[in-house]
CSV table of C-alpha atoms and ligand atoms in Angstrom, one decimal:
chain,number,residue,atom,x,y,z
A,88,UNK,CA,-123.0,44.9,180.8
A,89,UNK,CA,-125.4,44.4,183.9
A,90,UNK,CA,-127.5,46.8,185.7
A,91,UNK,CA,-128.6,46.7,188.8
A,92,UNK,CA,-131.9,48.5,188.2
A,93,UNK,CA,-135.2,46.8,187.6
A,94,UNK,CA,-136.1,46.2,184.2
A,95,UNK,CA,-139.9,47.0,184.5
A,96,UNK,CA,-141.8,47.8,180.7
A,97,UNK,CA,-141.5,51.2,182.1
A,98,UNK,CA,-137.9,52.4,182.2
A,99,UNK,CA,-136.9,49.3,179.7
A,100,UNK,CA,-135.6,50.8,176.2
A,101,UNK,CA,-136.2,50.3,173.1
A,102,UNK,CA,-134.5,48.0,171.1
A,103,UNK,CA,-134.1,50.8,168.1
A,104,UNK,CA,-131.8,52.9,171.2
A,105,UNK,CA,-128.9,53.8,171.0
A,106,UNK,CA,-127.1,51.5,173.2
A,107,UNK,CA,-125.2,54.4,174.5
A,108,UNK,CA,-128.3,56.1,175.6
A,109,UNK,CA,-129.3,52.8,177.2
A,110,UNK,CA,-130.9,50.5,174.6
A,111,UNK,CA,-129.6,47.0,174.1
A,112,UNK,CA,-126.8,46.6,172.0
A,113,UNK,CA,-127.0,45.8,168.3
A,114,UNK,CA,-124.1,42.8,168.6
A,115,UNK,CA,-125.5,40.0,170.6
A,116,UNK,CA,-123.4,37.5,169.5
A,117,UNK,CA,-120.7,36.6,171.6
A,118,UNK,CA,-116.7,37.4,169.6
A,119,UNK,CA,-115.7,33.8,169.2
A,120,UNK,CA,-113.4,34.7,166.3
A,121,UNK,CA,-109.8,33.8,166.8
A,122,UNK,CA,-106.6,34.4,165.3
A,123,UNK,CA,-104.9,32.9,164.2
A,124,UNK,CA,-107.0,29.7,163.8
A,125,UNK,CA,-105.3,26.4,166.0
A,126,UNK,CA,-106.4,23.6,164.3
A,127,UNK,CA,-104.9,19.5,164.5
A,128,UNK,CA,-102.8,20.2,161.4
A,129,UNK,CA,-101.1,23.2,163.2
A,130,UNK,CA,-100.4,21.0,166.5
A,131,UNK,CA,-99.2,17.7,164.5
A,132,UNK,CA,-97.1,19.9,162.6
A,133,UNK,CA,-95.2,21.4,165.2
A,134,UNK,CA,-95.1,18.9,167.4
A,135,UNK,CA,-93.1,16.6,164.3
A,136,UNK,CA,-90.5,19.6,164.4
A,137,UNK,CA,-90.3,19.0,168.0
A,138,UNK,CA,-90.0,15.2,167.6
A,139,UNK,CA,-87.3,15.5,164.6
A,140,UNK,CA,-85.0,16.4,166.4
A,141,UNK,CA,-84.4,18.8,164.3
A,142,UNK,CA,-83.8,22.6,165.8
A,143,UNK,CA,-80.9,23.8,164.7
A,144,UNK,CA,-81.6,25.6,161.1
A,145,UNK,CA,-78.2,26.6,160.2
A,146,UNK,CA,-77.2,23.3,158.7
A,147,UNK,CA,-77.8,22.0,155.3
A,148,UNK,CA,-80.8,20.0,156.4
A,149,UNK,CA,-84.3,20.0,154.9
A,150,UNK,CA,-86.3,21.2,157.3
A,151,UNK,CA,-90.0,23.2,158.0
A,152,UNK,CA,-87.7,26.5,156.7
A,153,UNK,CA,-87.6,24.7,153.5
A,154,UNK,CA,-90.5,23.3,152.5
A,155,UNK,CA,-91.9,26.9,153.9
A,156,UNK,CA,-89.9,28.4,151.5
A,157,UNK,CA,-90.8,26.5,148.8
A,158,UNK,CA,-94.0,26.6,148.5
A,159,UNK,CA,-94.2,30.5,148.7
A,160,UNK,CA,-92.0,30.9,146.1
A,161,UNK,CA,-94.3,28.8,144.1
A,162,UNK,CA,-97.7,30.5,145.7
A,163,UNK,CA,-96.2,34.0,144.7
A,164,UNK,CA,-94.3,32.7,141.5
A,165,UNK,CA,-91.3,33.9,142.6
A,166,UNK,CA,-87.7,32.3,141.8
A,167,UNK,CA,-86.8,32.3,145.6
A,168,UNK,CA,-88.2,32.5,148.5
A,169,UNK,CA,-85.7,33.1,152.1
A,170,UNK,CA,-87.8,32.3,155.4
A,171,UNK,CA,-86.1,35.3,157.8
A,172,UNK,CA,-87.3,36.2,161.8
A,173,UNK,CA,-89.6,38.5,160.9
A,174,UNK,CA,-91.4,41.2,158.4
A,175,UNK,CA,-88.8,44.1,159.9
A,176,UNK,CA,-85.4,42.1,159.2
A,177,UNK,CA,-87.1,41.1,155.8
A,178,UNK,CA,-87.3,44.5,154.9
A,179,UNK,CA,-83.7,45.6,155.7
A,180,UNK,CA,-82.1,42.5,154.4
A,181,UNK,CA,-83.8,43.3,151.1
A,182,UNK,CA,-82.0,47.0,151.2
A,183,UNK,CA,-78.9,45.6,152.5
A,184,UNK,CA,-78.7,43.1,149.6
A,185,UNK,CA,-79.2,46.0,147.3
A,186,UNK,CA,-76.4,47.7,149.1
A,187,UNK,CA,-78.7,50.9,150.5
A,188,UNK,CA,-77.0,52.1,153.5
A,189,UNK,CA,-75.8,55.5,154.9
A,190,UNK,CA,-75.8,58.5,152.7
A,191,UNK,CA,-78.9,57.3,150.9
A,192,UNK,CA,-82.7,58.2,151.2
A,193,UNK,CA,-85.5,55.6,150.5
A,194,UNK,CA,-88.8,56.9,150.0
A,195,UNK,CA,-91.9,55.1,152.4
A,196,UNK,CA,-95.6,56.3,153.0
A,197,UNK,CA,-96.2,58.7,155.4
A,198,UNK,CA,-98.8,55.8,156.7
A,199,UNK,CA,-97.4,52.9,157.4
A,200,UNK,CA,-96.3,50.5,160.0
A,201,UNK,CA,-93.3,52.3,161.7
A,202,UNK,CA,-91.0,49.1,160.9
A,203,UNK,CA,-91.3,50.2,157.2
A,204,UNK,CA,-89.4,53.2,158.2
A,205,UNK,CA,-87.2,51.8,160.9
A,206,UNK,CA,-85.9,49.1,158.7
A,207,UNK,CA,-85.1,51.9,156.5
A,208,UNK,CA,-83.0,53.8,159.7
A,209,UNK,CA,-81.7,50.5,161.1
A,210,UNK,CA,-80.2,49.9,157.8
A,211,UNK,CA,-78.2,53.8,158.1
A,212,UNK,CA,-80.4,55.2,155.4
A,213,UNK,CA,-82.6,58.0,155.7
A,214,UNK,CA,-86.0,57.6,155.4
A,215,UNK,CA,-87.9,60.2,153.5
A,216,UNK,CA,-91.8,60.2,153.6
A,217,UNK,CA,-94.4,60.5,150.9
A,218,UNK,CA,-98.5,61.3,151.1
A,219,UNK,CA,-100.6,58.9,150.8
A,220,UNK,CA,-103.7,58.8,148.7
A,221,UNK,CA,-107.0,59.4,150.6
A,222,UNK,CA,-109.0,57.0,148.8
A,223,UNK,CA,-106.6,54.0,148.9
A,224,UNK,CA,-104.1,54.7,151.6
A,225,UNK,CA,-101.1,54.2,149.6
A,226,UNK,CA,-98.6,55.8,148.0
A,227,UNK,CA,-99.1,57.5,144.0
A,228,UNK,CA,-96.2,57.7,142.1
A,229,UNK,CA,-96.7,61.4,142.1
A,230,UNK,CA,-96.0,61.8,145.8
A,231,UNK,CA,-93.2,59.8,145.4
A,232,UNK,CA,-91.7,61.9,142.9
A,233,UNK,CA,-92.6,65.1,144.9
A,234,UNK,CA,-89.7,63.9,147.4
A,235,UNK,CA,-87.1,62.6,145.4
A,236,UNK,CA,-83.6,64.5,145.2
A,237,UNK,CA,-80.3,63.1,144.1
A,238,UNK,CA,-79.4,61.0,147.2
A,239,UNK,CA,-82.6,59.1,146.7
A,240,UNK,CA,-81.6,55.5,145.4
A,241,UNK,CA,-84.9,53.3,146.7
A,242,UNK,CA,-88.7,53.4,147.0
A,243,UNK,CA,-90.4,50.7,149.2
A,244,UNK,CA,-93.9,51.0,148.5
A,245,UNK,CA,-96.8,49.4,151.2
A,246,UNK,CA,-99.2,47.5,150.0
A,247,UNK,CA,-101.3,49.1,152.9
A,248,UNK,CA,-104.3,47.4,154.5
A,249,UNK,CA,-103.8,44.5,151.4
A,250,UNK,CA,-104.5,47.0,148.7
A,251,UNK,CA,-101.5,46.8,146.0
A,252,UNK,CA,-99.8,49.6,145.5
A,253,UNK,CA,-99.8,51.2,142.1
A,254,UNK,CA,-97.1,49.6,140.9
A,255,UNK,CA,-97.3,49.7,137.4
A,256,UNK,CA,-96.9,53.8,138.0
A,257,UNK,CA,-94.2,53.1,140.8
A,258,UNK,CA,-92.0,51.1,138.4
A,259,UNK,CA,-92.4,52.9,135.5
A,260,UNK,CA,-91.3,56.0,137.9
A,261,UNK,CA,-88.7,53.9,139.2
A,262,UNK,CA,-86.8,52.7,135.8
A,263,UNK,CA,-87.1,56.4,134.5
A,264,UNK,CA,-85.4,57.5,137.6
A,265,UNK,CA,-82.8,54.7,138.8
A,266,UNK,CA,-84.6,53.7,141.5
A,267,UNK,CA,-84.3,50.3,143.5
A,268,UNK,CA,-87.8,49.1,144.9
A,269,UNK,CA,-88.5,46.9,147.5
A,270,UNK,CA,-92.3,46.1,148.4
A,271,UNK,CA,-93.4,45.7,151.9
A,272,UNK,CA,-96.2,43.3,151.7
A,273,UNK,CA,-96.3,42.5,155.2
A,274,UNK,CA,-100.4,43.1,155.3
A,275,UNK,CA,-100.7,41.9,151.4
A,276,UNK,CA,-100.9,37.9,151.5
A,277,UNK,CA,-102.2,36.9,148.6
A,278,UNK,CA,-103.5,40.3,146.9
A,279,UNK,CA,-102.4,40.4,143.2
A,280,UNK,CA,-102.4,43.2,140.3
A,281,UNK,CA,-103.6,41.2,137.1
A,282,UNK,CA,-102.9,38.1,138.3
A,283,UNK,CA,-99.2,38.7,139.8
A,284,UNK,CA,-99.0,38.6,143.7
A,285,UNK,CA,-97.6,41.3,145.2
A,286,UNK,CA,-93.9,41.5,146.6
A,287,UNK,CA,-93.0,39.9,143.1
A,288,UNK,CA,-93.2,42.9,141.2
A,289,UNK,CA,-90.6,45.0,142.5
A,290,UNK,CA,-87.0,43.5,142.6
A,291,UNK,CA,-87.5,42.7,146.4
A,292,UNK,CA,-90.5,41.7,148.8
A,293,UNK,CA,-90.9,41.5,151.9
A,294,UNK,CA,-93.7,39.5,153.6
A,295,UNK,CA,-94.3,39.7,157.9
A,296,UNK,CA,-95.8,36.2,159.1
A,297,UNK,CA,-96.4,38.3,162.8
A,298,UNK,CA,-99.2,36.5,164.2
A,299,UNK,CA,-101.7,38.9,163.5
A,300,UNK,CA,-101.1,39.1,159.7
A,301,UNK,CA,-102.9,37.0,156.9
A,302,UNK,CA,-100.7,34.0,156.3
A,303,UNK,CA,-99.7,33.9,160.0
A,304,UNK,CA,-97.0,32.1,161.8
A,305,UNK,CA,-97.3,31.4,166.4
A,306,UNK,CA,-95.1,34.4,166.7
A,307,UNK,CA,-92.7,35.8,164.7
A,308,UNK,CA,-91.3,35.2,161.1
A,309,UNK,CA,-90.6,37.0,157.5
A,310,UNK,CA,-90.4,35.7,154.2
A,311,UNK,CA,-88.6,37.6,151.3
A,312,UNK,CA,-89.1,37.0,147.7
A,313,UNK,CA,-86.9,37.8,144.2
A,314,UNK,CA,-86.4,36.5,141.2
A,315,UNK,CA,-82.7,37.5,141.1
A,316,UNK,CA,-80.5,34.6,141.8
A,317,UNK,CA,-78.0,36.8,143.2
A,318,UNK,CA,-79.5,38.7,145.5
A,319,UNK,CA,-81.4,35.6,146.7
A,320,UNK,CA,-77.7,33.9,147.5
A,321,UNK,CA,-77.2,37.2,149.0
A,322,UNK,CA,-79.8,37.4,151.6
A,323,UNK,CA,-79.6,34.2,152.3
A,324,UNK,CA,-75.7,34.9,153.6
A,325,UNK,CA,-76.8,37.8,155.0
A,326,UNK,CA,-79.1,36.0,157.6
A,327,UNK,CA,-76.7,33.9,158.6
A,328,UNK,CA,-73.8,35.7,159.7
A,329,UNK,CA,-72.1,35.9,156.0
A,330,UNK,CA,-71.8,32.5,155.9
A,331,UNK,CA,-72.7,30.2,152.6
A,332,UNK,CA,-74.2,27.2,153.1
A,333,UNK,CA,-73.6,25.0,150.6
A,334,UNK,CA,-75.8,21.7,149.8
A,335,UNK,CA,-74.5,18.8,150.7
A,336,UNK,CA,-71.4,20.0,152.5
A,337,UNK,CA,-70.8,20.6,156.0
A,338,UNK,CA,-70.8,24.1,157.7
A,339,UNK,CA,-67.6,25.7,156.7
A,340,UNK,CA,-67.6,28.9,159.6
A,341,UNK,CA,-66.2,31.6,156.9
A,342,UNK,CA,-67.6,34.8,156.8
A,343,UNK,CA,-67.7,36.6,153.6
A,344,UNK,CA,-69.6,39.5,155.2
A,345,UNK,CA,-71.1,40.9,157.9
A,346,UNK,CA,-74.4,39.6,158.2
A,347,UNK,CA,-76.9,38.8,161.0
A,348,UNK,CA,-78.6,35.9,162.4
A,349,UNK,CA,-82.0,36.4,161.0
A,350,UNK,CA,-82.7,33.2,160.9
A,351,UNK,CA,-86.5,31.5,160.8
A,352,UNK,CA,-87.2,28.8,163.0
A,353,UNK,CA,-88.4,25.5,161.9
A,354,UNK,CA,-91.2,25.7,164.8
A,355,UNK,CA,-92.7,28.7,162.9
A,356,UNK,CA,-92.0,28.0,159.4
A,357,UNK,CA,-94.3,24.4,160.1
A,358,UNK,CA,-96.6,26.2,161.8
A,359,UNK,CA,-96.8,28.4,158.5
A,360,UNK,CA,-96.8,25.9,156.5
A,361,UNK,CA,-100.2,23.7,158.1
A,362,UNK,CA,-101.8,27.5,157.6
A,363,UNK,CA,-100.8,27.5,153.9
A,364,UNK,CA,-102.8,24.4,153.5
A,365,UNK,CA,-105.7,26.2,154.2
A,366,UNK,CA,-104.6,29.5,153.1
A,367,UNK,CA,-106.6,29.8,149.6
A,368,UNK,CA,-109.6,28.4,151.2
A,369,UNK,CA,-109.8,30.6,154.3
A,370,UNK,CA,-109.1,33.6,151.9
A,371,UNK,CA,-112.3,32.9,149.8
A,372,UNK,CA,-114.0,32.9,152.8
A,373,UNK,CA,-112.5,36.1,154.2
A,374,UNK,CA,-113.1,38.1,151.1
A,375,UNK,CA,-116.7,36.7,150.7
A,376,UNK,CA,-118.0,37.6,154.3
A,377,UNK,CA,-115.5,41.2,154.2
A,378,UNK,CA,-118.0,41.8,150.8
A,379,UNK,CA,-121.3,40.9,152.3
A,380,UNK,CA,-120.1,43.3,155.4
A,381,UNK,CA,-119.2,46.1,153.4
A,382,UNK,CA,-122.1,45.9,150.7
A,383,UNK,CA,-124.7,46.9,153.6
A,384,UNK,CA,-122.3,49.7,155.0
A,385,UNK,CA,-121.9,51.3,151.3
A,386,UNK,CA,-125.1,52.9,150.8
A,387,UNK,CA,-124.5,55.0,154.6
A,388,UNK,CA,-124.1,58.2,153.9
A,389,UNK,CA,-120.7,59.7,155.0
A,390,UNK,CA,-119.4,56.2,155.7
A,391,UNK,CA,-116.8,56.0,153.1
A,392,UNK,CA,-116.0,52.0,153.1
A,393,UNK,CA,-112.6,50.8,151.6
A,394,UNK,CA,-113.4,49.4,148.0
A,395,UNK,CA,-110.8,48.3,145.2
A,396,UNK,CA,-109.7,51.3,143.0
A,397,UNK,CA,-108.6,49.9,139.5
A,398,UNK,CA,-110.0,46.5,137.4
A,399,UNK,CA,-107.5,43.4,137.8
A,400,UNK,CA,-106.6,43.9,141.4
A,401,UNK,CA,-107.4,41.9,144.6
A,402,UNK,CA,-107.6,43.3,148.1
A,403,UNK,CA,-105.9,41.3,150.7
A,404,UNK,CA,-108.2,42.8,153.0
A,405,UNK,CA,-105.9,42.8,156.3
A,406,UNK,CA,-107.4,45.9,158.1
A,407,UNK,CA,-111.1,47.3,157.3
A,408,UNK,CA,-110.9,51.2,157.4
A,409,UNK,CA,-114.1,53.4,157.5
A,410,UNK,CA,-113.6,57.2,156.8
A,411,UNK,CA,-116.2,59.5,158.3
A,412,UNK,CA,-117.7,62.9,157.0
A,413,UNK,CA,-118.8,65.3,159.8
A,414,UNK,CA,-120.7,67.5,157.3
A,415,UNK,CA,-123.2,65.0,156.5
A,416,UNK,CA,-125.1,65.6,160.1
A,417,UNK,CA,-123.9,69.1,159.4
A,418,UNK,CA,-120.5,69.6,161.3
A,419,UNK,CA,-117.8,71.6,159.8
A,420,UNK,CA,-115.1,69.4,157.9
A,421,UNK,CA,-112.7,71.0,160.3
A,422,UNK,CA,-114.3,68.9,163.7
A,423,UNK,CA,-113.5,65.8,161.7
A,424,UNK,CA,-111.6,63.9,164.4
A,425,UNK,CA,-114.6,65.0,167.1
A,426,UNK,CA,-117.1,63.3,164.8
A,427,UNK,CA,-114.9,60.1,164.4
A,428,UNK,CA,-114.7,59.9,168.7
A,429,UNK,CA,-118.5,60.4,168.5
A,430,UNK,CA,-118.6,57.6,166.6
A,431,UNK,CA,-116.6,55.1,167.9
A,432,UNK,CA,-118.6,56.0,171.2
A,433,UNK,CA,-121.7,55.0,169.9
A,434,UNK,CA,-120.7,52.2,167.5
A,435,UNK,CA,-118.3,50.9,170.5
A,436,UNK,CA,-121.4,51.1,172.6
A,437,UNK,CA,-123.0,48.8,170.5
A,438,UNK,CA,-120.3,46.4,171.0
A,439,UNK,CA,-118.4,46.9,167.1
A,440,UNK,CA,-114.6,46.7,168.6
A,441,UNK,CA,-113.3,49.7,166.2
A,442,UNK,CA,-109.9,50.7,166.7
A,443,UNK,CA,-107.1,53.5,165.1
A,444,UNK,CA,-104.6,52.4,163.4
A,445,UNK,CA,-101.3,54.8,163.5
A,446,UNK,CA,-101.6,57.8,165.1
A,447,UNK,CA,-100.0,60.4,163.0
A,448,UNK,CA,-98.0,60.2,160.0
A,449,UNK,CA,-94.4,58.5,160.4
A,450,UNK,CA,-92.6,61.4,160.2
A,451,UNK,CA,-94.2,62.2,163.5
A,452,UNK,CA,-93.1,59.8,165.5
A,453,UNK,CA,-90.8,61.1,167.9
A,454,UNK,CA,-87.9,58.4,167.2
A,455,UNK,CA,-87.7,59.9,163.1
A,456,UNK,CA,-87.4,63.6,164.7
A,457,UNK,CA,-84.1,63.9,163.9
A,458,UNK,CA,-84.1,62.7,160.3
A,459,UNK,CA,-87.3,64.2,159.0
A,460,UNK,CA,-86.4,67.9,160.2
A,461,UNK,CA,-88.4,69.1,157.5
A,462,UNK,CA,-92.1,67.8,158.7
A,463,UNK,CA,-95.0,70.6,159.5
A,464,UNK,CA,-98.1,70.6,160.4
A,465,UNK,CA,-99.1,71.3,156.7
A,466,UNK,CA,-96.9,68.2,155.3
A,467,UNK,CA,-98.8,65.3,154.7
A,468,UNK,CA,-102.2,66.7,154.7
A,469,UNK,CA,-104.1,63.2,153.1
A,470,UNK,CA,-102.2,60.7,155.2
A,471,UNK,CA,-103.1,63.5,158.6
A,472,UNK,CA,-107.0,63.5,157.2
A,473,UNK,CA,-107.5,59.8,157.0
A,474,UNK,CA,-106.2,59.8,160.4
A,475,UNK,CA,-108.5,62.0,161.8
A,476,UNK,CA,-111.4,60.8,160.5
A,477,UNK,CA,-111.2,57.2,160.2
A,478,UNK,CA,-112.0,54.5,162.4
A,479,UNK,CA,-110.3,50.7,161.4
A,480,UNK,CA,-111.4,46.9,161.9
A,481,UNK,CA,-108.9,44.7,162.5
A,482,UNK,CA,-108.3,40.8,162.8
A,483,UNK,CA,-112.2,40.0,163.8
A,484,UNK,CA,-113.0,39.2,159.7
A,485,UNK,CA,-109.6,37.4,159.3
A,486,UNK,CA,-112.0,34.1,160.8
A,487,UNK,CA,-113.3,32.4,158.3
A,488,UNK,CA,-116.6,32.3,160.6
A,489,UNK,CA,-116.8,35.7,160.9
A,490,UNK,CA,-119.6,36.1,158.6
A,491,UNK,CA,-122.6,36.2,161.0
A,492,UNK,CA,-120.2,38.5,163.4
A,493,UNK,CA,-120.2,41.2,160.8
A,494,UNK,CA,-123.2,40.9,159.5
A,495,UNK,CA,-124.3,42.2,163.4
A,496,UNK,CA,-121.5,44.9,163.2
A,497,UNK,CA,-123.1,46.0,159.9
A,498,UNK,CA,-126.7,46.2,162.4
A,499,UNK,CA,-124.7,48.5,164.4
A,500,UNK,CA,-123.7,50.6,161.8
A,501,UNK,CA,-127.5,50.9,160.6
A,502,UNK,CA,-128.9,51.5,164.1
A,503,UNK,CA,-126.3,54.5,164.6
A,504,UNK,CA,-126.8,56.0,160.8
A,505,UNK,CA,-130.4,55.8,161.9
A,506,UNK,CA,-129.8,58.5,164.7
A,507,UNK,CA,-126.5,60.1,163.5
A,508,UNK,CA,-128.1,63.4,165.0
A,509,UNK,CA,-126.8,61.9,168.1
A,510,UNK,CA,-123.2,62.2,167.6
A,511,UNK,CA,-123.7,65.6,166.5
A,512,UNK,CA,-125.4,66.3,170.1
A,513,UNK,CA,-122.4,64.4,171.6
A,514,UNK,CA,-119.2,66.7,169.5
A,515,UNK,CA,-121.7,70.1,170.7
A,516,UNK,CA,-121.9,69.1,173.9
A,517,UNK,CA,-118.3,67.9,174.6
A,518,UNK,CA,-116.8,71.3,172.6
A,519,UNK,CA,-119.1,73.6,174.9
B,844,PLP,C1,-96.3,44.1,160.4
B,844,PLP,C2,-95.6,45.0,159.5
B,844,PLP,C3,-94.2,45.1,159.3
B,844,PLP,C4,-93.3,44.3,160.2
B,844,PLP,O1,-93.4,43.0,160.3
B,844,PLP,P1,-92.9,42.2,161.6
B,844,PLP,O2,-93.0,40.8,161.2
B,844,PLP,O3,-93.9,42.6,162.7
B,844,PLP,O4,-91.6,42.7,161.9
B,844,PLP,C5,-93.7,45.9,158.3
B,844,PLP,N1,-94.6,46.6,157.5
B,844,PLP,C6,-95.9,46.6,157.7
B,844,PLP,C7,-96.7,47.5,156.8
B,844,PLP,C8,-96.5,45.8,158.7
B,844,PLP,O5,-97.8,45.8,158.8
């Protein structure tokens, strides 16, 4: 920001103020990071798609899809691995394969992505919402049990943010019940529970390669993954118009089923692919510099930093998301959401690009008003708390050379605990 008025050792601040009251801000480093990274492999591979010849994907050619394919199955340790157009049509292929479809209610977070519940809806099923838990943001198997009746036949559980799911409690609920589970581990590259990845615990995962995600692809794309043959052969008619593909044969044109074209593109899938390469390595470097970040924010007080709840898990960490107490600078727990704006004021003001992430609980959202008739005010009441008094970070730490970024974001942080009065002036003054 420039100012047009002299900067004489008079009037000039100090570098301890606030930068909303006019000091210099704490980030002086310019936002470089990028995402996703664009490096030669990423052009070379593409462009060899584009030079194949090869753009057609529905023939029984080895292609980008392929080798894509391949290698996550093996990353994961998965039997099978179906490269679809994106994280949303993974998700309802996976139900459709299980055969969920109108008449049946599948249990999702009341915090999610709304494609976890659309691809629920799309599918004719009826989503039904559970709490969250305000410490990891996911679903417990409790909640999920709170909301189960006799029409319930699935439970697709988030790995939200990149923390896993408690699976171990979700599938033990979900045998003793008859359940069918399907993870959505769009935001969950990568994160395992004692050494398994995630989206290979269920029946069923579903991975988004969106461009903003952790293994990202230059658009749009979806992986699924199972270890059931046949609902691997199923999916794989079902995104392609019902159609089986068999090796070595040409394209017959019989439709067993209705299906779709969900069909990945060999453009993506190589572009994919050149960021798999690199995938492990940029992780390490992701999860190291996250770590050094959120070590200097966890001794704030009333800054509640996302940590990893239970031994033998790994946090994909896809979003960072703070929680902030208003009674620590002596607010009432009730003016939650105008201590969070206070905040992101000053902390935006000294140049920490904190967002929201999801508004209000899914159940809200205007388009599920006529299949959750049962939401209130008083439903949900963890997953409407986090969202009133939490703040997010998202895709700046995804860059490997992030590091020295955060470490100035962390600054920030500091300088504003260091006056936190402040925002208690600013949530008086704005409620008077
Ligand atoms: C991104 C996302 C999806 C959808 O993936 P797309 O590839 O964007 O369709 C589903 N669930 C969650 C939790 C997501 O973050």
């Amino acid at each position: 920001m420039t100012t047009s008025a002299p900067s004489t050792a008079a009037t000039k601040a100090l570098p301890g103020t606030l930068a909303l009251l006019g000091g210099p801000p704490a980030v002086s480093l310019p936002d470089t990071t990028r995402w996703p990274l664009v490096t030669q492999d990423e052009r070379s591979r593409v462009l060899s798609v584009l030079e194949s010849g090869v753009l057609v994907s529905d023939r029984n050619q080895v292609t980008a899809v392929d080798e894509l394919e391949n290698r996550w199955a093996e990353y994961v340790g998965a039997a099978h691995s179906i490269g679809v157009c994106n994280g949303t049509v993974a998700l309802q292929l996976a139900l459709a394969a299980l055969g969920v479809g109108p008449g049946d209610e599948v249990v999702v977070p009341a915090l999610s992505f709304v494609a976890t519940a659309m691809a629920v809806a799309n599918q004719g099923a009826r989503p039904v919402f559970a709490d969250i838990d305000p410490h990891t943001f996911n679903i417990t198997a409790e909640a999920v049990e709170n909301v189960l009746t006799t029409r319930t036949t699935a439970v697709m559980p988030v790995h939200l943010h990149g923390l896993p799911a408690p699976m171990d409690e979700i599938l033990d609920l979900s045998r003793r019940r008859g359940l069918r589970v399907v993870e959505d581990a769009a935001q969950a590259h990568g994160a395992t529970i004692h050494g398994r990845s995630v989206g290979t615990l269920g029946e069923l995962g579903a991975f988004s390669l969106q461009a903003t995600k952790n293994l990202p692809t230059c658009g749009e794309g979806g992986l699924i993954v199972t270890s059931d043959d046949t609902l691997a052969h199923r999916i794989r008619r079902l995104r392609q118009f019902g159609e089986t593909i068999e090796a070595g044969e040409p394209r017959r044109y019989v439709s067993h089923e209705i299906g779709w074209n969900a069909k990945l593109s060999a453009v993506q899938a190589a572009f994919t692919c050149a960021q798999l390469d690199r995938f492990n390595q940029r992780t390490q470097a992701q999860r190291h510099n996250v770590a050094a970040f959120l070590e200097r924010l966890a001794p704030l007080v009333g800054l509640f930093v996302p940590t990893i709840d239970r031994p033998g898990v790994t946090h994909a960490w896809h979003i960072l998301r703070f929680r902030l107490d208003p009674t620590v600078v002596g607010l009432d727990a009730s003016e939650a959401a105008s201590f969070r704006e206070a905040v992101h004021r000053l902390l935006r003001a000294e140049g920490v690009p904190l967002t929201r992430y999801q508004l209000m609980p899914l159940a809200d959202q205007p388009a599920f008003g006529s299949l959750a008739p049962t939401r209130a005010p008083q439903d949900f009441p963890h997953t409407r708390q986090v969202l009133e008094d939490s703040l997010v970070l998202q895709r700046r730490h995804l860059d490997p050379s992030a590091g020295p970024l955060l470490q100035q974001y962390a600054d920030a942080f500091e300088k504003v605990w260091d006056r936190l009065d402040i925002a208690r002036t600013l949530v008086r003054r704005s409620a008077r």
